[in-house]
Coordinates of C-alpha atoms and ligand atoms in Angstrom, one line a residue:
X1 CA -9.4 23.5 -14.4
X2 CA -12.0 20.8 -14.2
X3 CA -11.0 17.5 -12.6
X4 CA -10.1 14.4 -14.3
X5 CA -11.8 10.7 -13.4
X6 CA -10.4 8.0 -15.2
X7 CA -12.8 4.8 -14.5
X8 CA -10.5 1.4 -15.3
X9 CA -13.4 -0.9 -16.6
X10 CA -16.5 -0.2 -18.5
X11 CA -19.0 -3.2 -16.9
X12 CA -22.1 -2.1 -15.3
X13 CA -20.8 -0.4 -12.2
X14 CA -18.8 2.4 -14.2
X15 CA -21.7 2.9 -16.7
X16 CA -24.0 3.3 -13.3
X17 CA -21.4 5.7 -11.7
X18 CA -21.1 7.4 -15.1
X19 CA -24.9 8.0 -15.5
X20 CA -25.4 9.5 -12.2
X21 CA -22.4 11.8 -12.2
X22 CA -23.7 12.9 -15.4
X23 CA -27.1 13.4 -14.0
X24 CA -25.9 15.6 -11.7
X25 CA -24.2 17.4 -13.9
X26 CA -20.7 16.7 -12.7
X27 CA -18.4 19.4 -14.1
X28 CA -15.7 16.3 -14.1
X29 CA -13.8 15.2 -17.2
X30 CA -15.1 11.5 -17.4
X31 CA -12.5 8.8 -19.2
X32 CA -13.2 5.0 -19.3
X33 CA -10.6 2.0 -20.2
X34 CA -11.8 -1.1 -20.8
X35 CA -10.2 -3.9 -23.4
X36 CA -13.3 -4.6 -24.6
X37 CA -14.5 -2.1 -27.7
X38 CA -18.0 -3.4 -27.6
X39 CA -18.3 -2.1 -23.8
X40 CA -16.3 1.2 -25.3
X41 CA -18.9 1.7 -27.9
X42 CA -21.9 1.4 -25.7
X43 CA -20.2 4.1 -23.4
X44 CA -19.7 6.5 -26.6
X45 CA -23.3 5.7 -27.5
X46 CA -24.7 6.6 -24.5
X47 CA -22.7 9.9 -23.3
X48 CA -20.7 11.4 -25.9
X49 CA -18.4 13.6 -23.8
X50 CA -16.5 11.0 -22.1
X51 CA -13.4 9.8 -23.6
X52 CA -12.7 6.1 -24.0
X53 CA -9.7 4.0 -23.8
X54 CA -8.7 0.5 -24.4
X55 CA -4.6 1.5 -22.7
X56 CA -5.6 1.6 -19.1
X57 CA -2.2 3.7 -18.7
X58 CA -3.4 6.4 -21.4
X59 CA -6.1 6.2 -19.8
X60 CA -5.1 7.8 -15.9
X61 CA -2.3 10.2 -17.3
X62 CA -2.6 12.9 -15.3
X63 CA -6.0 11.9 -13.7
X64 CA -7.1 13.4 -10.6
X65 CA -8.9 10.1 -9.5
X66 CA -9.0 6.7 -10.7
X67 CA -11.6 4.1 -10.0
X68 CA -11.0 0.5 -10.0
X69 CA -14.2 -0.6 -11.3
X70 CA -12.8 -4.4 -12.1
X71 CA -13.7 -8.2 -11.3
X72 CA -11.2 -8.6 -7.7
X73 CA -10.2 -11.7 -9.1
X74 CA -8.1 -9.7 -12.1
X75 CA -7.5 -6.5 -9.8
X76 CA -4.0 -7.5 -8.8
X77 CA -3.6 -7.4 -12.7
X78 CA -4.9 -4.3 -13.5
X79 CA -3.0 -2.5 -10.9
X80 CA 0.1 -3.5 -11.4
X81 CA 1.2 -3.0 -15.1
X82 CA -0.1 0.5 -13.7
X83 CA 3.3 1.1 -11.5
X84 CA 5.2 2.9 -13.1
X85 CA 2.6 5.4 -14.3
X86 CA 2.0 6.2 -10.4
X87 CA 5.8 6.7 -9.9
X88 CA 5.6 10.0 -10.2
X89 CA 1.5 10.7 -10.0
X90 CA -0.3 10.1 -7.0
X91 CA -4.0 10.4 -7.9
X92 CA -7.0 9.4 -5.3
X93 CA -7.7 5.9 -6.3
X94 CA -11.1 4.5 -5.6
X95 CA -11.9 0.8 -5.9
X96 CA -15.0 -0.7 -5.9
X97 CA -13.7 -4.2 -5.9
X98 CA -15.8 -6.1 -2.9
X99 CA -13.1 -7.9 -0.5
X100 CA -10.0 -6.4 -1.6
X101 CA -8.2 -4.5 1.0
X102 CA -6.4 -1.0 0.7
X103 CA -3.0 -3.1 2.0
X104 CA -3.2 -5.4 -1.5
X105 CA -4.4 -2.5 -3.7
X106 CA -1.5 0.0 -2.0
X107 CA 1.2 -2.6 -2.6
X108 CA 0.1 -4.0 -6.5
X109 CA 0.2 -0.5 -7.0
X110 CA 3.8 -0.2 -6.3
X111 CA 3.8 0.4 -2.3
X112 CA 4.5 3.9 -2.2
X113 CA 2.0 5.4 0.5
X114 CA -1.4 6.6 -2.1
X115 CA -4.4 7.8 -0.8
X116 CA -6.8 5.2 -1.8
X117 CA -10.8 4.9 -0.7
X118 CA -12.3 1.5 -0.6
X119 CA -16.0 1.1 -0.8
X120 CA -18.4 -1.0 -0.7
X121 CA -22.0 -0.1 -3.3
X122 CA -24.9 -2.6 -4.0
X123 CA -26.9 -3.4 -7.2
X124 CA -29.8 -0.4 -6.9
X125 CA -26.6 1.7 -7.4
X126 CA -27.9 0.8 -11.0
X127 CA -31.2 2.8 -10.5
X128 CA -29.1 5.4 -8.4
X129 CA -30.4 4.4 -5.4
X130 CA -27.6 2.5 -4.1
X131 CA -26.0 2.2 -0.6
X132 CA -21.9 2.6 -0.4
X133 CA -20.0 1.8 2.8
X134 CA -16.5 3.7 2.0
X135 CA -13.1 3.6 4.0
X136 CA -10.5 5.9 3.2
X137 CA -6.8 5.8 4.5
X138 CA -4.7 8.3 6.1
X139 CA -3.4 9.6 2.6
X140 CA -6.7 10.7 1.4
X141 CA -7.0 14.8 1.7
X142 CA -10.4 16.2 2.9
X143 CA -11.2 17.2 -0.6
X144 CA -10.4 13.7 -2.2
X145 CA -12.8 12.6 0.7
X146 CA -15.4 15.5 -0.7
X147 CA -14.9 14.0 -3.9
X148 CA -15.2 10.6 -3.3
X149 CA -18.2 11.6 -1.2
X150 CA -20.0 13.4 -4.4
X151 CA -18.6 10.4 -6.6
X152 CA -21.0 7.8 -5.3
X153 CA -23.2 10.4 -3.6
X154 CA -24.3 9.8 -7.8
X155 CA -25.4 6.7 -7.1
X156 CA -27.5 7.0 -3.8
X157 CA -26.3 7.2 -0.3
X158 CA -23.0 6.8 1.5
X159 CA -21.9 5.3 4.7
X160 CA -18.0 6.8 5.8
X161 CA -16.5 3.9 8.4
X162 CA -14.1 4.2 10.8
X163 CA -12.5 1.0 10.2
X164 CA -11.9 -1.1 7.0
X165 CA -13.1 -4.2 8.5
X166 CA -16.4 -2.8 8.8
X167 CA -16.6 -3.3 5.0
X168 CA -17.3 -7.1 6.1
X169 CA -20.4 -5.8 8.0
X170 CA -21.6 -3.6 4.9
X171 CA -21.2 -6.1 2.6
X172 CA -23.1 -8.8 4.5
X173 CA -25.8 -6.1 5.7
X174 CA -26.4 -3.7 2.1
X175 CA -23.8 -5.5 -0.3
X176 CA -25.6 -8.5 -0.2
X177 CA -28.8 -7.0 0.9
X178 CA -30.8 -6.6 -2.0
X179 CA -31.1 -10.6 -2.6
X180 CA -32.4 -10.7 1.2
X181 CA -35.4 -8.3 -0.1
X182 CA -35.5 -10.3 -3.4
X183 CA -36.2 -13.4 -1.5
X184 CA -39.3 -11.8 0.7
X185 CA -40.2 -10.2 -2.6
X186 CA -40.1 -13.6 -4.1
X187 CA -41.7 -16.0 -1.6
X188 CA -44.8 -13.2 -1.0
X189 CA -45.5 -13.1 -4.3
X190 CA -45.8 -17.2 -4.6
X191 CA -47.7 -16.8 -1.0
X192 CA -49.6 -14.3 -2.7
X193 CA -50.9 -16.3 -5.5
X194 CA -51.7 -19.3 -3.2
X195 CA -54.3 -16.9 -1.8
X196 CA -55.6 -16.6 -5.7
X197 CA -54.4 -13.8 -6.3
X198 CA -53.0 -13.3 -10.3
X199 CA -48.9 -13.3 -10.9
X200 CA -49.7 -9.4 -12.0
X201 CA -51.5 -8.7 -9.2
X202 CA -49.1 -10.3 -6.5
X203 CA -46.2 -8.9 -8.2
X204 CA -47.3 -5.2 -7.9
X205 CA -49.1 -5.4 -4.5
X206 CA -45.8 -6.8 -3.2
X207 CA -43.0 -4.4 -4.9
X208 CA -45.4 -1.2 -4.1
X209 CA -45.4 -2.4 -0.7
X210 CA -42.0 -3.0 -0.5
X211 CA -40.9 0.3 -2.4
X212 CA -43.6 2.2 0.4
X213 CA -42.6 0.7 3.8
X214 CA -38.8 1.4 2.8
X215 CA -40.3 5.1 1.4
X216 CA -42.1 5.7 4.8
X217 CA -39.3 4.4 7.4
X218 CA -36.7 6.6 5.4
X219 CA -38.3 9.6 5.7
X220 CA -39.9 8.8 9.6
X221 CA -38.5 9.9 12.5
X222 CA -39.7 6.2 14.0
X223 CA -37.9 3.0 13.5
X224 CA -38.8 0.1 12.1
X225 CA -39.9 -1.7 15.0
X226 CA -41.9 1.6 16.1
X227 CA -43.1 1.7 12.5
X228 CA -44.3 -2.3 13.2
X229 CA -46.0 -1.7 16.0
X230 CA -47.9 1.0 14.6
X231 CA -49.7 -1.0 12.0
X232 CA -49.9 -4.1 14.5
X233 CA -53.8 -4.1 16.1
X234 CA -54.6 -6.1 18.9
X235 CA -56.6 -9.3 17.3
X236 CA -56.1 -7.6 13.6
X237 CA -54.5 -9.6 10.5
X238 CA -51.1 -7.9 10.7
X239 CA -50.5 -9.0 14.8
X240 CA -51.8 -12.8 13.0
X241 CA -49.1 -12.7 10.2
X242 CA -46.5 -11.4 12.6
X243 CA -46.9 -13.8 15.2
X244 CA -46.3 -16.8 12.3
X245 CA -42.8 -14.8 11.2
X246 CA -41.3 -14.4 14.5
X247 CA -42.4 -17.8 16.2
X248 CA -40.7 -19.3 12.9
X249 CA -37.8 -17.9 14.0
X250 CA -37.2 -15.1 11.5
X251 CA -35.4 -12.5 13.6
X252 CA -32.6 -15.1 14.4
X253 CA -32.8 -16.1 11.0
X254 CA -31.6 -13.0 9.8
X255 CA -28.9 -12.5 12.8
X256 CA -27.4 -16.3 11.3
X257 CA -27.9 -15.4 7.7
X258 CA -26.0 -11.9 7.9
X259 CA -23.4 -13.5 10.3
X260 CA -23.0 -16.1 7.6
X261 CA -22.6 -13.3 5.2
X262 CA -19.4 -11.5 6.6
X263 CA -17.5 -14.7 7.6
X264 CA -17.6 -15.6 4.0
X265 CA -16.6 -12.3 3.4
X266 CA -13.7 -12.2 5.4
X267 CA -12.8 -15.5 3.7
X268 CA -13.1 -14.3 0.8
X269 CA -10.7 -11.4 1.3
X270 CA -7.8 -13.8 2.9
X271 CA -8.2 -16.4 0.6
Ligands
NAP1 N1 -22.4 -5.1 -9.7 C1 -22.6 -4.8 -8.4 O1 -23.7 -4.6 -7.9 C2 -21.5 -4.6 -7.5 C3 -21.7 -4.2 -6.1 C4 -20.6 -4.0 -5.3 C5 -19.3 -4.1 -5.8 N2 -19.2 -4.4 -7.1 C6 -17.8 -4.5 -7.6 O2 -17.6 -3.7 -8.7 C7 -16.6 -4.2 -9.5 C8 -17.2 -4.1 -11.0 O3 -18.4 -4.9 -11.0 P1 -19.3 -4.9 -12.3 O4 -20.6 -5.5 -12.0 O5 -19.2 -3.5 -12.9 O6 -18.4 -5.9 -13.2 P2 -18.4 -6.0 -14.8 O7 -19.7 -5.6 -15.4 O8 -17.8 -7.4 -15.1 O9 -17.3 -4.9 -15.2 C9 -15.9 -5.1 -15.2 C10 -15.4 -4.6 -16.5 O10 -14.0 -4.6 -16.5 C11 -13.5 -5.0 -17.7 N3 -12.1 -5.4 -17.7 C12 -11.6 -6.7 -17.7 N4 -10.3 -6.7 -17.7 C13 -9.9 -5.4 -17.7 C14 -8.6 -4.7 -17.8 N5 -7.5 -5.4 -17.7 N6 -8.6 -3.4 -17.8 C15 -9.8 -2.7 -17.8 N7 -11.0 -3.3 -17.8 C16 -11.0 -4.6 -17.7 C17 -14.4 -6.1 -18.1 O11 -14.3 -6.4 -19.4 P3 -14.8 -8.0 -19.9 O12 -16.2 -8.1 -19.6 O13 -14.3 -8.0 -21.3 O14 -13.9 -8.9 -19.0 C18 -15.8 -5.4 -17.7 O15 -16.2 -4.6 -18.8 C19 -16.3 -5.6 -9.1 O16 -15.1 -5.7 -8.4 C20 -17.4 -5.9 -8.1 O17 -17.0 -6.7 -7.0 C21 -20.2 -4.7 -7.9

Protein backbone atom coordinates (compact mmCIF):
# COMPACT_ATOMS: atom_id res chain seq x y z
CA UNK A 1 0.00 0.00 0.00
CA UNK A 2 1.19 3.45 -0.97
CA UNK A 3 2.47 5.66 1.85
CA UNK A 4 0.74 8.34 3.64
CA UNK A 5 2.30 12.16 4.13
CA UNK A 6 0.32 14.22 6.12
CA UNK A 7 1.85 17.96 5.79
CA UNK A 8 0.53 20.18 9.11
CA UNK A 9 0.21 23.68 7.37
CA UNK A 10 -0.69 24.71 3.95
CA UNK A 11 1.71 28.19 3.59
CA UNK A 12 4.12 28.31 0.91
CA UNK A 13 6.62 25.63 1.90
CA UNK A 14 4.01 22.69 1.90
CA UNK A 15 2.41 23.96 -1.42
CA UNK A 16 6.30 24.01 -2.81
CA UNK A 17 6.97 20.46 -1.26
CA UNK A 18 3.56 19.40 -2.70
CA UNK A 19 4.26 20.64 -6.32
CA UNK A 20 7.50 18.97 -6.63
CA UNK A 21 6.51 15.54 -5.12
CA UNK A 22 3.78 15.77 -7.52
CA UNK A 23 6.09 16.55 -10.26
CA UNK A 24 7.89 13.63 -9.74
CA UNK A 25 5.17 11.69 -9.63
CA UNK A 26 5.30 10.65 -6.10
CA UNK A 27 3.16 7.46 -5.77
CA UNK A 28 2.49 9.05 -1.97
CA UNK A 29 -0.89 9.71 -0.63
CA UNK A 30 -0.62 13.60 -0.02
CA UNK A 31 -2.92 15.18 2.98
CA UNK A 32 -2.63 18.87 4.13
CA UNK A 33 -4.10 20.51 7.52
CA UNK A 34 -4.24 23.94 7.86
CA UNK A 35 -7.01 26.15 9.94
CA UNK A 36 -7.28 28.31 7.26
CA UNK A 37 -9.95 27.12 4.36
CA UNK A 38 -8.79 29.86 1.99
CA UNK A 39 -5.14 28.07 2.07
CA UNK A 40 -7.32 24.65 1.88
CA UNK A 41 -9.03 25.81 -1.23
CA UNK A 42 -6.03 26.91 -3.09
CA UNK A 43 -4.50 23.45 -2.35
CA UNK A 44 -7.77 21.68 -3.84
CA UNK A 45 -7.56 24.09 -6.79
CA UNK A 46 -4.29 23.37 -7.61
CA UNK A 47 -3.88 19.35 -7.19
CA UNK A 48 -7.02 17.65 -6.80
CA UNK A 49 -5.84 14.35 -5.38
CA UNK A 50 -4.63 15.49 -2.14
CA UNK A 51 -6.90 15.46 0.68
CA UNK A 52 -7.38 18.50 2.98
CA UNK A 53 -7.94 19.07 6.50
CA UNK A 54 -8.64 21.77 8.83
CA UNK A 55 -8.29 18.77 12.29
CA UNK A 56 -4.57 18.52 12.31
CA UNK A 57 -5.26 15.09 14.30
CA UNK A 58 -7.56 13.77 11.36
CA UNK A 59 -5.26 14.80 9.56
CA UNK A 60 -1.96 12.30 10.62
CA UNK A 61 -4.20 9.15 11.53
CA UNK A 62 -2.33 6.59 10.44
CA UNK A 63 0.28 8.68 8.45
CA UNK A 64 3.47 7.30 7.52
CA UNK A 65 5.24 10.79 7.83
CA UNK A 66 4.26 13.99 8.99
CA UNK A 67 5.79 17.30 8.17
CA UNK A 68 5.73 20.22 10.38
CA UNK A 69 5.53 22.83 7.87
CA UNK A 70 4.57 25.76 10.65
CA UNK A 71 5.70 29.28 11.84
CA UNK A 72 8.43 27.94 14.97
CA UNK A 73 6.93 30.50 16.93
CA UNK A 74 3.34 28.35 17.12
CA UNK A 75 5.26 24.88 16.70
CA UNK A 76 5.25 24.05 20.36
CA UNK A 77 1.37 24.46 19.68
CA UNK A 78 0.88 22.50 16.95
CA UNK A 79 2.66 19.57 18.32
CA UNK A 80 1.39 19.21 21.41
CA UNK A 81 -2.50 18.95 21.12
CA UNK A 82 -1.00 16.20 18.74
CA UNK A 83 0.12 13.79 21.88
CA UNK A 84 -2.07 11.61 22.25
CA UNK A 85 -2.54 10.72 18.65
CA UNK A 86 1.32 9.59 18.73
CA UNK A 87 0.66 7.45 21.86
CA UNK A 88 0.30 4.65 20.01
CA UNK A 89 1.65 5.78 16.30
CA UNK A 90 5.01 6.63 15.71
CA UNK A 91 5.22 8.09 12.23
CA UNK A 92 8.70 9.84 10.80
CA UNK A 93 8.13 13.43 11.57
CA UNK A 94 9.77 16.01 9.52
CA UNK A 95 9.99 19.61 10.43
CA UNK A 96 10.96 22.34 8.50
CA UNK A 97 10.74 24.83 11.24
CA UNK A 98 14.26 26.91 11.12
CA UNK A 99 15.84 26.87 14.75
CA UNK A 100 13.80 24.42 16.45
CA UNK A 101 15.64 21.53 17.75
CA UNK A 102 14.70 17.66 17.62
CA UNK A 103 15.03 17.82 21.77
CA UNK A 104 11.86 20.55 21.84
CA UNK A 105 9.97 18.90 18.91
CA UNK A 106 10.65 15.17 20.66
CA UNK A 107 9.41 16.42 23.98
CA UNK A 108 6.04 18.83 22.77
CA UNK A 109 5.40 15.68 21.11
CA UNK A 110 4.99 13.75 24.21
CA UNK A 111 8.76 12.55 24.83
CA UNK A 112 8.52 9.10 23.92
CA UNK A 113 11.73 8.42 21.65
CA UNK A 114 10.24 9.30 17.68
CA UNK A 115 12.23 9.29 14.82
CA UNK A 116 12.17 12.81 13.70
CA UNK A 117 14.43 14.64 10.73
CA UNK A 118 15.11 18.22 11.05
CA UNK A 119 16.06 20.24 8.03
CA UNK A 120 16.95 23.11 6.97
CA UNK A 121 15.48 24.30 2.92
CA UNK A 122 15.74 27.90 1.43
CA UNK A 123 13.33 30.07 -0.66
CA UNK A 124 14.35 28.60 -4.45
CA UNK A 125 12.87 25.50 -2.86
CA UNK A 126 9.83 27.51 -4.39
CA UNK A 127 11.11 27.02 -7.99
CA UNK A 128 12.39 23.46 -7.00
CA UNK A 129 15.75 24.35 -6.85
CA UNK A 130 16.21 24.65 -3.24
CA UNK A 131 19.13 23.62 -0.91
CA UNK A 132 18.05 21.44 2.40
CA UNK A 133 20.61 20.70 5.16
CA UNK A 134 18.74 17.64 7.12
CA UNK A 135 19.62 15.92 10.47
CA UNK A 136 18.01 12.93 11.44
CA UNK A 137 18.16 11.20 14.99
CA UNK A 138 18.94 7.75 15.92
CA UNK A 139 15.11 6.63 15.63
CA UNK A 140 14.93 7.32 12.08
CA UNK A 141 15.13 3.82 9.99
CA UNK A 142 17.19 3.82 6.67
CA UNK A 143 14.01 3.92 4.66
CA UNK A 144 12.48 6.98 6.60
CA UNK A 145 15.99 8.46 5.82
CA UNK A 146 15.25 7.26 1.88
CA UNK A 147 12.12 8.93 2.29
CA UNK A 148 12.90 11.93 3.74
CA UNK A 149 15.77 12.00 1.16
CA UNK A 150 13.14 11.74 -1.94
CA UNK A 151 10.83 14.24 0.09
CA UNK A 152 12.85 17.28 -0.39
CA UNK A 153 15.01 15.64 -3.10
CA UNK A 154 11.41 17.38 -4.74
CA UNK A 155 12.52 20.53 -4.09
CA UNK A 156 16.24 20.58 -5.21
CA UNK A 157 19.28 19.23 -3.44
CA UNK A 158 19.98 17.89 0.00
CA UNK A 159 22.82 18.13 2.40
CA UNK A 160 22.66 14.94 5.34
CA UNK A 161 24.83 16.32 8.57
CA UNK A 162 26.36 14.66 11.02
CA UNK A 163 25.47 16.85 13.71
CA UNK A 164 22.31 19.05 14.49
CA UNK A 165 24.22 22.07 15.27
CA UNK A 166 25.46 22.16 11.84
CA UNK A 167 21.89 23.41 10.97
CA UNK A 168 23.33 26.88 12.44
CA UNK A 169 26.05 26.71 9.69
CA UNK A 170 23.36 25.82 6.81
CA UNK A 171 21.06 28.22 7.81
CA UNK A 172 23.60 31.16 7.96
CA UNK A 173 25.41 29.75 4.64
CA UNK A 174 22.03 28.53 2.09
CA UNK A 175 19.10 29.36 4.59
CA UNK A 176 19.88 32.83 4.48
CA UNK A 177 21.75 32.64 1.31
CA UNK A 178 19.61 33.68 -1.25
CA UNK A 179 19.30 37.47 0.21
CA UNK A 180 23.31 37.44 0.13
CA UNK A 181 22.86 36.84 -3.88
CA UNK A 182 19.82 39.23 -3.92
CA UNK A 183 21.92 41.91 -2.58
CA UNK A 184 24.87 41.49 -5.48
CA UNK A 185 21.92 41.09 -7.74
CA UNK A 186 20.64 44.32 -6.44
CA UNK A 187 23.65 46.63 -6.07
CA UNK A 188 24.99 45.38 -9.82
CA UNK A 189 22.03 46.24 -11.32
CA UNK A 190 21.98 50.05 -9.69
CA UNK A 191 26.00 49.88 -10.64
CA UNK A 192 24.84 48.81 -13.86
CA UNK A 193 22.57 51.57 -14.67
CA UNK A 194 25.20 54.17 -13.38
CA UNK A 195 27.13 52.89 -16.42
CA UNK A 196 23.83 53.90 -18.58
CA UNK A 197 22.74 51.07 -19.04
CA UNK A 198 18.50 50.70 -19.08
CA UNK A 199 16.76 49.00 -15.65
CA UNK A 200 15.71 46.08 -18.46
CA UNK A 201 18.92 45.76 -19.65
CA UNK A 202 20.87 45.73 -16.20
CA UNK A 203 18.28 43.52 -14.82
CA UNK A 204 18.74 40.62 -17.42
CA UNK A 205 22.57 40.97 -17.98
CA UNK A 206 22.89 40.57 -14.26
CA UNK A 207 20.31 37.52 -13.37
CA UNK A 208 21.64 35.59 -16.66
CA UNK A 209 24.99 36.10 -15.33
CA UNK A 210 24.15 35.08 -12.07
CA UNK A 211 21.91 32.04 -13.19
CA UNK A 212 25.24 31.01 -15.63
CA UNK A 213 28.25 31.30 -13.34
CA UNK A 214 26.17 29.19 -10.64
CA UNK A 215 25.08 26.87 -13.94
CA UNK A 216 28.80 26.49 -14.95
CA UNK A 217 30.56 25.99 -11.35
CA UNK A 218 27.76 23.21 -10.64
CA UNK A 219 28.40 21.29 -13.29
CA UNK A 220 32.62 21.94 -13.38
CA UNK A 221 34.95 19.86 -11.96
CA UNK A 222 36.89 23.41 -10.88
CA UNK A 223 36.06 25.58 -8.04
CA UNK A 224 35.11 28.74 -7.78
CA UNK A 225 38.30 30.27 -7.23
CA UNK A 226 39.80 28.03 -10.17
CA UNK A 227 36.68 29.15 -12.11
CA UNK A 228 37.83 33.00 -11.07
CA UNK A 229 41.06 32.80 -12.10
CA UNK A 230 40.11 31.48 -15.37
CA UNK A 231 38.29 34.44 -16.53
CA UNK A 232 40.88 36.84 -14.64
CA UNK A 233 43.55 38.25 -17.65
CA UNK A 234 46.54 39.88 -16.72
CA UNK A 235 45.72 43.81 -17.27
CA UNK A 236 41.95 42.75 -18.58
CA UNK A 237 38.61 44.38 -17.05
CA UNK A 238 37.77 41.40 -14.87
CA UNK A 239 41.49 41.41 -12.85
CA UNK A 240 40.37 45.66 -12.60
CA UNK A 241 36.94 44.85 -11.09
CA UNK A 242 38.33 42.15 -8.84
CA UNK A 243 41.06 43.98 -7.45
CA UNK A 244 38.27 46.87 -6.22
CA UNK A 245 36.07 43.82 -4.43
CA UNK A 246 38.76 42.23 -2.60
CA UNK A 247 40.90 45.43 -1.54
CA UNK A 248 37.32 46.58 -0.21
CA UNK A 249 37.46 43.88 1.89
CA UNK A 250 34.74 41.63 0.51
CA UNK A 251 36.07 38.14 1.35
CA UNK A 252 36.10 39.04 5.13
CA UNK A 253 33.03 40.65 4.62
CA UNK A 254 31.33 37.64 3.90
CA UNK A 255 33.43 35.46 6.73
CA UNK A 256 31.70 38.46 9.39
CA UNK A 257 28.36 38.46 7.66
CA UNK A 258 27.87 34.56 7.71
CA UNK A 259 29.43 34.43 11.29
CA UNK A 260 26.88 37.00 12.19
CA UNK A 261 24.31 34.75 10.62
CA UNK A 262 24.70 31.54 12.80
CA UNK A 263 25.15 33.38 16.19
CA UNK A 264 21.79 34.89 15.66
CA UNK A 265 20.77 31.61 14.78
CA UNK A 266 21.89 29.94 17.71
CA UNK A 267 20.11 32.74 19.60
CA UNK A 268 17.37 32.31 18.05
CA UNK A 269 17.05 28.64 18.97
CA UNK A 270 17.81 29.24 22.89
CA UNK A 271 15.88 32.09 23.19
N1 LIG B 1 9.75 30.06 3.31
C1 LIG B 1 11.00 29.65 3.33
O1 LIG B 1 11.79 29.90 2.47
C2 LIG B 1 11.52 28.80 4.44
C3 LIG B 1 12.85 28.39 4.40
C4 LIG B 1 13.31 27.55 5.42
C5 LIG B 1 12.46 27.15 6.41
N2 LIG B 1 11.17 27.61 6.43
C6 LIG B 1 10.32 27.19 7.52
O2 LIG B 1 9.18 26.56 6.99
C7 LIG B 1 8.09 26.75 7.87
C8 LIG B 1 6.89 27.17 7.05
O3 LIG B 1 7.23 28.36 6.34
P1 LIG B 1 6.23 28.96 5.27
O4 LIG B 1 6.98 30.01 4.56
O5 LIG B 1 5.58 27.86 4.52
O6 LIG B 1 5.18 29.63 6.27
P2 LIG B 1 3.66 30.03 5.98
O7 LIG B 1 3.49 30.36 4.54
O8 LIG B 1 3.29 31.05 7.01
O9 LIG B 1 2.88 28.68 6.26
C9 LIG B 1 2.52 28.22 7.53
C10 LIG B 1 1.08 27.76 7.44
O10 LIG B 1 0.72 27.14 8.67
C11 LIG B 1 -0.60 27.53 8.97
N3 LIG B 1 -0.96 27.31 10.37
C12 LIG B 1 -1.03 28.21 11.39
N4 LIG B 1 -1.44 27.62 12.51
C13 LIG B 1 -1.64 26.32 12.22
C14 LIG B 1 -2.09 25.17 12.96
N5 LIG B 1 -2.38 25.27 14.25
N6 LIG B 1 -2.21 23.99 12.33
C15 LIG B 1 -1.89 23.86 11.02
N7 LIG B 1 -1.47 24.91 10.27
C16 LIG B 1 -1.34 26.11 10.85
C17 LIG B 1 -0.59 28.98 8.58
O11 LIG B 1 -1.91 29.48 8.50
P3 LIG B 1 -2.14 31.08 8.75
O12 LIG B 1 -1.47 31.76 7.62
O13 LIG B 1 -3.63 31.18 8.77
O14 LIG B 1 -1.49 31.38 10.07
C18 LIG B 1 0.10 28.91 7.23
O15 LIG B 1 -0.82 28.57 6.20
C19 LIG B 1 8.52 27.80 8.90
O16 LIG B 1 8.78 27.18 10.12
C20 LIG B 1 9.81 28.35 8.34
O17 LIG B 1 10.74 28.64 9.37
C21 LIG B 1 10.68 28.41 5.46
Amino acid sequence: MNKTITFIGAGNMSRSLISGLIQDNTDLNIRVADPDEAQLQFIQQSWNGVATFTDNSEAIADADVIVLAVKPQIMKLVCEPLQADLRNHSPLIISIAAGVSITNINLWLGAQAMPIVRCMPNTPALVQSGMTGLFGNDQVSDDQHDLAESILRAVGSTLWLSDEDKLDAVTAVSGSGPAYYFLVMEAMQDAAQKLGLSADEARLLVLQTAFGAAKLALESEDDAGVLRQRVTSKGGTTEAALKTLIEGGLPRLFEDALKAAENRSVELKNS
